[in-house]
Amino acid sequence: MPEHTRALGIIPARGGSKSVPRKNLHPLLGRPLIVWSIESARRAKSLDRLIVSTDDPEIAEVARAHGAEVPFLRPPELAADDTPDLPVFQHALRMLGDAAGYVPDAIVHLRPTQPLRTAQEIDEAVGLWERTRADCVKSVRPAGEHPFKMYRLREGRLVPYLDTAERRRRGPDVPRQSLEPLYLSAGVVDVVRREIVEAGSTEGAAVVPYFAAPERYVNLDSARDFEIAEALMRALGRGVEP
C-alpha cells in the first residue's frame, strides 16, 4: 500500500436538469446545492484533490469561489440527460493526465445531490478502500421493499416479480425478517480504483459495501424534495455550516 493514496474527489455537476431546473445551483438553506458537497469534501482529510466536472460556466464559477478545482469544462456531449458516469470519469482522467501528468489511485464519486454527506463519511469510505483494495467501495442503504413481495403487470394481471420455486412455494405472505437482506446504492460516496474506470467500469468485480447512514439519505427530484431536505438538515443541526 502506498504511503499516500491519491484519492481524486469528483463532483459531477452538469448545467441541465429536467426535474428541477438548474438543480445543482438550486438554493438549499441559502446556498447553491453544489456548495454543500464542496464544503464537506474540502473538510475531508483523505482527498488528494477535489474537482468539479461541469459543462456550465456558472457552476464552474460557483465551484471555484468555494474552493473546488475546475480545471476544464466538460464537452456538451458528456452532459446530456442520459450521460452515464463512466465517460465523465474517463474524460476527467484524460484531461488531468494530459495537462499535468496527474494519475490518481482512486476516484471518489461525490454526487452533488447528497448534501448531507459528511467529511467523516468520505474519509471512512476512502479508508475502507485503502484497507481492502477492492475494485470499488459502494455506499449502500437497506432496500425499503423486497422483490419477493413485488409483482409485475402482464396483460392486465399481476404476476410475481420473482418467479422462483421458493416464491411459488411460500407465496408473498412471509415475515420480512425471514427474507435475505437486500441493499440499494445510496449514492453518498463511492470509491473506485482508477484501473477499473480505465477498463470500462465504475464498479468492477470486487465491490465492498459502505453502509451509509439512512437518516441522511435524500432524493432531490422536486421542489418539495428540497423543502424536505432543508427540514432534515435543520433537524440534524446542518442549518448553519455545511
mmCIF file of C-alpha atoms in Angstrom:
data_model
loop_
_atom_site.group_PDB
_atom_site.id
_atom_site.type_symbol
_atom_site.label_atom_id
_atom_site.label_comp_id
_atom_site.label_asym_id
_atom_site.label_seq_id
_atom_site.Cartn_x
_atom_site.Cartn_y
_atom_site.Cartn_z
ATOM 1 C CA MET A 1 0.000 0.000 0.000
ATOM 2 C CA PRO A 2 1.402 3.417 -0.928
ATOM 3 C CA GLU A 3 2.210 5.816 1.881
ATOM 4 C CA HIS A 4 -0.155 8.388 0.401
ATOM 5 C CA THR A 5 -3.232 7.448 -1.593
ATOM 6 C CA ARG A 6 -4.013 9.767 -4.455
ATOM 7 C CA ALA A 7 -7.765 9.913 -3.986
ATOM 8 C CA LEU A 8 -9.358 12.207 -6.559
ATOM 9 C CA GLY A 9 -12.704 13.612 -5.485
ATOM 10 C CA ILE A 10 -15.004 14.282 -8.437
ATOM 11 C CA ILE A 11 -18.295 16.155 -8.137
ATOM 12 C CA PRO A 12 -20.123 15.757 -11.468
ATOM 13 C CA ALA A 13 -22.459 18.713 -11.934
ATOM 14 C CA ARG A 14 -23.926 19.412 -15.331
ATOM 15 C CA GLY A 15 -25.934 22.538 -16.009
ATOM 16 C CA GLY A 16 -29.099 20.891 -17.280
ATOM 17 C CA SER A 17 -31.776 19.168 -15.231
ATOM 18 C CA LYS A 18 -35.292 18.094 -16.121
ATOM 19 C CA SER A 19 -36.737 17.562 -12.653
ATOM 20 C CA VAL A 20 -35.559 20.822 -11.055
ATOM 21 C CA PRO A 21 -34.205 23.479 -13.433
ATOM 22 C CA ARG A 22 -30.558 24.299 -12.715
ATOM 23 C CA LYS A 23 -30.716 21.794 -9.851
ATOM 24 C CA ASN A 24 -27.048 21.965 -8.925
ATOM 25 C CA LEU A 25 -27.391 25.710 -8.265
ATOM 26 C CA HIS A 26 -30.832 25.497 -6.660
ATOM 27 C CA PRO A 27 -30.812 27.164 -3.207
ATOM 28 C CA LEU A 28 -30.696 24.862 -0.209
ATOM 29 C CA LEU A 29 -30.757 26.721 3.110
ATOM 30 C CA GLY A 30 -29.494 29.784 1.291
ATOM 31 C CA ARG A 31 -26.598 28.103 -0.535
ATOM 32 C CA PRO A 32 -26.396 26.607 -4.018
ATOM 33 C CA LEU A 33 -26.855 22.838 -3.742
ATOM 34 C CA ILE A 34 -23.376 22.013 -5.012
ATOM 35 C CA VAL A 35 -21.717 24.096 -2.289
ATOM 36 C CA TRP A 36 -22.728 21.623 0.419
ATOM 37 C CA SER A 37 -20.819 18.824 -1.293
ATOM 38 C CA ILE A 38 -17.806 21.036 -1.944
ATOM 39 C CA GLU A 39 -17.612 22.128 1.685
ATOM 40 C CA SER A 40 -17.812 18.622 3.156
ATOM 41 C CA ALA A 41 -15.271 17.336 0.619
ATOM 42 C CA ARG A 42 -12.846 20.133 1.463
ATOM 43 C CA ARG A 43 -13.007 19.165 5.122
ATOM 44 C CA ALA A 44 -12.267 15.527 4.346
ATOM 45 C CA LYS A 45 -8.674 14.551 5.111
ATOM 46 C CA SER A 46 -8.478 11.687 2.629
ATOM 47 C CA LEU A 47 -8.853 13.532 -0.682
ATOM 48 C CA ASP A 48 -5.725 14.359 -2.633
ATOM 49 C CA ARG A 49 -7.608 16.710 -4.968
ATOM 50 C CA LEU A 50 -11.186 17.861 -5.440
ATOM 51 C CA ILE A 51 -12.537 18.794 -8.853
ATOM 52 C CA VAL A 52 -15.950 19.651 -10.241
ATOM 53 C CA SER A 53 -16.695 18.256 -13.688
ATOM 54 C CA THR A 54 -19.226 20.543 -15.350
ATOM 55 C CA ASP A 55 -20.219 21.874 -18.738
ATOM 56 C CA ASP A 56 -21.643 25.036 -17.205
ATOM 57 C CA PRO A 57 -19.599 28.247 -16.712
ATOM 58 C CA GLU A 58 -21.828 29.479 -13.872
ATOM 59 C CA ILE A 59 -21.449 26.224 -11.943
ATOM 60 C CA ALA A 60 -17.710 26.415 -12.573
ATOM 61 C CA GLU A 61 -17.603 29.944 -11.152
ATOM 62 C CA VAL A 62 -19.525 28.948 -8.015
ATOM 63 C CA ALA A 63 -17.351 25.870 -7.529
ATOM 64 C CA ARG A 64 -14.112 27.837 -7.798
ATOM 65 C CA ALA A 65 -15.421 30.500 -5.432
ATOM 66 C CA HIS A 66 -15.946 27.826 -2.786
ATOM 67 C CA GLY A 67 -12.572 26.171 -3.146
ATOM 68 C CA ALA A 68 -13.008 23.389 -5.695
ATOM 69 C CA GLU A 69 -10.845 22.992 -8.773
ATOM 70 C CA VAL A 70 -12.486 23.266 -12.185
ATOM 71 C CA PRO A 71 -9.516 22.575 -14.464
ATOM 72 C CA PHE A 72 -11.660 22.088 -17.582
ATOM 73 C CA LEU A 73 -15.215 22.358 -18.877
ATOM 74 C CA ARG A 74 -16.894 19.121 -19.819
ATOM 75 C CA PRO A 75 -17.913 18.910 -23.508
ATOM 76 C CA PRO A 76 -21.665 19.100 -24.237
ATOM 77 C CA GLU A 77 -21.797 15.513 -25.493
ATOM 78 C CA LEU A 78 -20.849 14.392 -21.974
ATOM 79 C CA ALA A 79 -23.548 16.490 -20.310
ATOM 80 C CA ALA A 80 -26.744 15.049 -21.767
ATOM 81 C CA ASP A 81 -29.658 13.737 -19.718
ATOM 82 C CA ASP A 82 -28.621 10.149 -20.410
ATOM 83 C CA THR A 83 -24.855 10.528 -19.993
ATOM 84 C CA PRO A 84 -23.623 7.840 -17.563
ATOM 85 C CA ASP A 85 -20.874 8.376 -15.018
ATOM 86 C CA LEU A 86 -18.208 6.262 -16.729
ATOM 87 C CA PRO A 87 -17.344 8.545 -19.682
ATOM 88 C CA VAL A 88 -17.370 11.557 -17.346
ATOM 89 C CA PHE A 89 -14.751 9.895 -15.140
ATOM 90 C CA GLN A 90 -12.696 8.745 -18.117
ATOM 91 C CA HIS A 91 -12.741 12.259 -19.555
ATOM 92 C CA ALA A 92 -11.553 13.712 -16.246
ATOM 93 C CA LEU A 93 -8.693 11.214 -16.058
ATOM 94 C CA ARG A 94 -7.590 12.064 -19.600
ATOM 95 C CA MET A 95 -7.759 15.809 -19.026
ATOM 96 C CA LEU A 96 -5.829 15.694 -15.753
ATOM 97 C CA GLY A 97 -3.276 13.278 -17.141
ATOM 98 C CA ASP A 98 -2.691 15.223 -20.338
ATOM 99 C CA ALA A 99 -2.482 18.616 -18.625
ATOM 100 C CA ALA A 100 -0.206 17.840 -15.706
ATOM 101 C CA GLY A 101 0.526 14.133 -15.678
ATOM 102 C CA TYR A 102 -1.753 13.645 -12.683
ATOM 103 C CA VAL A 103 -2.673 9.980 -12.166
ATOM 104 C CA PRO A 104 -4.825 9.179 -9.107
ATOM 105 C CA ASP A 105 -5.054 5.818 -7.394
ATOM 106 C CA ALA A 106 -8.807 6.070 -6.949
ATOM 107 C CA ILE A 107 -11.776 8.200 -7.922
ATOM 108 C CA VAL A 108 -14.114 9.287 -5.139
ATOM 109 C CA HIS A 109 -17.551 9.924 -6.620
ATOM 110 C CA LEU A 110 -19.382 12.683 -4.743
ATOM 111 C CA ARG A 111 -22.830 13.342 -6.167
ATOM 112 C CA PRO A 112 -23.992 16.917 -5.519
ATOM 113 C CA THR A 113 -27.499 15.617 -4.802
ATOM 114 C CA GLN A 114 -26.394 14.268 -1.398
ATOM 115 C CA PRO A 115 -25.913 17.494 0.591
ATOM 116 C CA LEU A 116 -25.992 15.754 3.989
ATOM 117 C CA ARG A 117 -22.829 13.796 3.243
ATOM 118 C CA THR A 118 -20.162 14.412 5.878
ATOM 119 C CA ALA A 119 -16.397 14.641 5.681
ATOM 120 C CA GLN A 120 -16.262 11.684 8.056
ATOM 121 C CA GLU A 121 -18.230 9.522 5.616
ATOM 122 C CA ILE A 122 -15.827 10.423 2.825
ATOM 123 C CA ASP A 123 -12.822 9.574 4.982
ATOM 124 C CA GLU A 124 -14.388 6.309 6.148
ATOM 125 C CA ALA A 125 -15.128 5.176 2.591
ATOM 126 C CA VAL A 126 -11.634 6.028 1.367
ATOM 127 C CA GLY A 127 -10.128 4.338 4.413
ATOM 128 C CA LEU A 128 -12.162 1.209 3.701
ATOM 129 C CA TRP A 129 -10.868 1.185 0.133
ATOM 130 C CA GLU A 130 -7.293 1.581 1.344
ATOM 131 C CA ARG A 131 -7.686 -1.386 3.691
ATOM 132 C CA THR A 132 -9.432 -3.703 1.234
ATOM 133 C CA ARG A 133 -8.005 -2.544 -2.096
ATOM 134 C CA ALA A 134 -11.310 -3.610 -3.629
ATOM 135 C CA ASP A 135 -12.263 -2.625 -7.141
ATOM 136 C CA CYS A 136 -14.918 -0.402 -5.611
ATOM 137 C CA VAL A 137 -16.325 0.702 -2.281
ATOM 138 C CA LYS A 138 -20.007 1.487 -2.834
ATOM 139 C CA SER A 139 -22.259 3.254 -0.370
ATOM 140 C CA VAL A 140 -25.486 1.332 0.154
ATOM 141 C CA ARG A 141 -28.659 1.557 2.217
ATOM 142 C CA PRO A 142 -31.256 -1.099 3.115
ATOM 143 C CA ALA A 143 -33.851 -1.675 0.415
ATOM 144 C CA GLY A 144 -37.223 -0.363 1.526
ATOM 145 C CA GLU A 145 -39.154 -3.119 -0.230
ATOM 146 C CA HIS A 146 -38.205 -6.700 -1.070
ATOM 147 C CA PRO A 147 -38.698 -8.103 -4.607
ATOM 148 C CA PHE A 148 -40.081 -11.291 -3.014
ATOM 149 C CA LYS A 149 -43.255 -9.294 -2.341
ATOM 150 C CA MET A 150 -43.340 -7.459 -5.685
ATOM 151 C CA TYR A 151 -45.453 -8.039 -8.787
ATOM 152 C CA ARG A 152 -45.276 -7.099 -12.425
ATOM 153 C CA LEU A 153 -48.221 -6.412 -14.730
ATOM 154 C CA ARG A 154 -48.772 -8.862 -17.591
ATOM 155 C CA GLU A 155 -51.851 -8.499 -19.827
ATOM 156 C CA GLY A 156 -53.833 -6.840 -17.083
ATOM 157 C CA ARG A 157 -52.891 -9.340 -14.391
ATOM 158 C CA LEU A 158 -50.368 -9.341 -11.578
ATOM 159 C CA VAL A 159 -47.673 -11.984 -11.665
ATOM 160 C CA PRO A 160 -44.887 -12.397 -9.092
ATOM 161 C CA TYR A 161 -41.784 -10.423 -9.955
ATOM 162 C CA LEU A 162 -39.646 -13.316 -8.714
ATOM 163 C CA ASP A 163 -40.805 -16.457 -10.476
ATOM 164 C CA THR A 164 -38.832 -18.929 -8.402
ATOM 165 C CA ALA A 165 -39.656 -22.273 -6.805
ATOM 166 C CA GLU A 166 -39.323 -20.732 -3.362
ATOM 167 C CA ARG A 167 -41.692 -17.876 -4.235
ATOM 168 C CA ARG A 168 -44.256 -20.306 -5.652
ATOM 169 C CA ARG A 169 -43.959 -22.493 -2.558
ATOM 170 C CA ARG A 170 -44.057 -19.780 0.094
ATOM 171 C CA GLY A 171 -46.218 -17.158 -1.558
ATOM 172 C CA PRO A 172 -45.922 -13.437 -0.709
ATOM 173 C CA ASP A 173 -47.048 -13.571 2.913
ATOM 174 C CA VAL A 174 -43.758 -14.270 4.634
ATOM 175 C CA PRO A 175 -42.199 -12.312 7.504
ATOM 176 C CA ARG A 176 -39.812 -9.707 6.205
ATOM 177 C CA GLN A 177 -37.277 -10.800 8.800
ATOM 178 C CA SER A 178 -37.029 -14.202 7.120
ATOM 179 C CA LEU A 179 -36.019 -12.723 3.767
ATOM 180 C CA GLU A 180 -32.445 -12.118 2.713
ATOM 181 C CA PRO A 181 -31.381 -8.510 3.410
ATOM 182 C CA LEU A 182 -31.021 -6.512 0.206
ATOM 183 C CA TYR A 183 -29.409 -3.156 -0.423
ATOM 184 C CA LEU A 184 -29.719 -0.241 -2.815
ATOM 185 C CA SER A 185 -26.993 2.066 -3.992
ATOM 186 C CA ALA A 186 -27.127 5.108 -1.722
ATOM 187 C CA GLY A 187 -25.083 7.419 -3.945
ATOM 188 C CA VAL A 188 -23.485 9.057 -0.910
ATOM 189 C CA VAL A 189 -19.840 8.279 -1.624
ATOM 190 C CA ASP A 190 -18.331 5.665 -3.929
ATOM 191 C CA VAL A 191 -14.627 4.920 -4.316
ATOM 192 C CA VAL A 192 -13.428 3.132 -7.448
ATOM 193 C CA ARG A 193 -9.930 2.110 -8.419
ATOM 194 C CA ARG A 194 -8.591 4.100 -11.372
ATOM 195 C CA GLU A 195 -7.699 0.999 -13.382
ATOM 196 C CA ILE A 196 -11.301 -0.187 -13.160
ATOM 197 C CA VAL A 197 -12.539 3.065 -14.711
ATOM 198 C CA GLU A 198 -9.901 2.887 -17.418
ATOM 199 C CA ALA A 199 -11.026 -0.682 -18.170
ATOM 200 C CA GLY A 200 -14.612 0.490 -18.715
ATOM 201 C CA SER A 201 -16.487 0.065 -15.431
ATOM 202 C CA THR A 202 -17.459 2.099 -12.379
ATOM 203 C CA GLU A 203 -17.637 -0.969 -10.133
ATOM 204 C CA GLY A 204 -15.500 -3.876 -11.260
ATOM 205 C CA ALA A 205 -15.998 -7.340 -9.793
ATOM 206 C CA ALA A 206 -14.856 -6.917 -6.189
ATOM 207 C CA VAL A 207 -17.297 -4.456 -4.608
ATOM 208 C CA VAL A 208 -17.217 -3.778 -0.863
ATOM 209 C CA PRO A 209 -20.183 -2.103 0.878
ATOM 210 C CA TYR A 210 -20.004 1.109 2.824
ATOM 211 C CA PHE A 211 -23.170 1.309 4.901
ATOM 212 C CA ALA A 212 -24.316 4.906 4.676
ATOM 213 C CA ALA A 213 -26.438 6.436 7.420
ATOM 214 C CA PRO A 214 -30.010 6.027 6.107
ATOM 215 C CA GLU A 215 -31.251 9.023 8.087
ATOM 216 C CA ARG A 216 -29.045 11.308 5.978
ATOM 217 C CA TYR A 217 -30.149 9.975 2.597
ATOM 218 C CA VAL A 218 -32.210 12.341 0.453
ATOM 219 C CA ASN A 219 -33.596 12.183 -3.069
ATOM 220 C CA LEU A 220 -33.754 15.600 -4.732
ATOM 221 C CA ASP A 221 -36.075 15.339 -7.720
ATOM 222 C CA SER A 222 -38.606 18.091 -6.997
ATOM 223 C CA ALA A 223 -39.018 21.413 -5.235
ATOM 224 C CA ARG A 224 -40.840 19.537 -2.478
ATOM 225 C CA ASP A 225 -37.781 17.309 -2.031
ATOM 226 C CA PHE A 226 -35.684 20.406 -1.388
ATOM 227 C CA GLU A 227 -38.123 21.508 1.327
ATOM 228 C CA ILE A 228 -37.892 18.072 2.955
ATOM 229 C CA ALA A 229 -34.097 18.167 2.746
ATOM 230 C CA GLU A 230 -33.998 21.587 4.402
ATOM 231 C CA ALA A 231 -36.183 20.358 7.264
ATOM 232 C CA LEU A 232 -33.973 17.300 7.703
ATOM 233 C CA MET A 233 -30.806 19.383 7.649
ATOM 234 C CA ARG A 234 -32.171 21.683 10.338
ATOM 235 C CA ALA A 235 -33.147 18.677 12.449
ATOM 236 C CA LEU A 236 -29.623 17.297 12.122
ATOM 237 C CA GLY A 237 -28.035 20.623 13.001
ATOM 238 C CA ARG A 238 -26.818 21.319 9.486
ATOM 239 C CA GLY A 239 -28.622 24.614 9.061
ATOM 240 C CA VAL A 240 -25.671 26.935 9.577
ATOM 241 C CA GLU A 241 -22.480 25.237 8.463
ATOM 242 C CA PRO A 242 -22.395 22.504 5.784
#
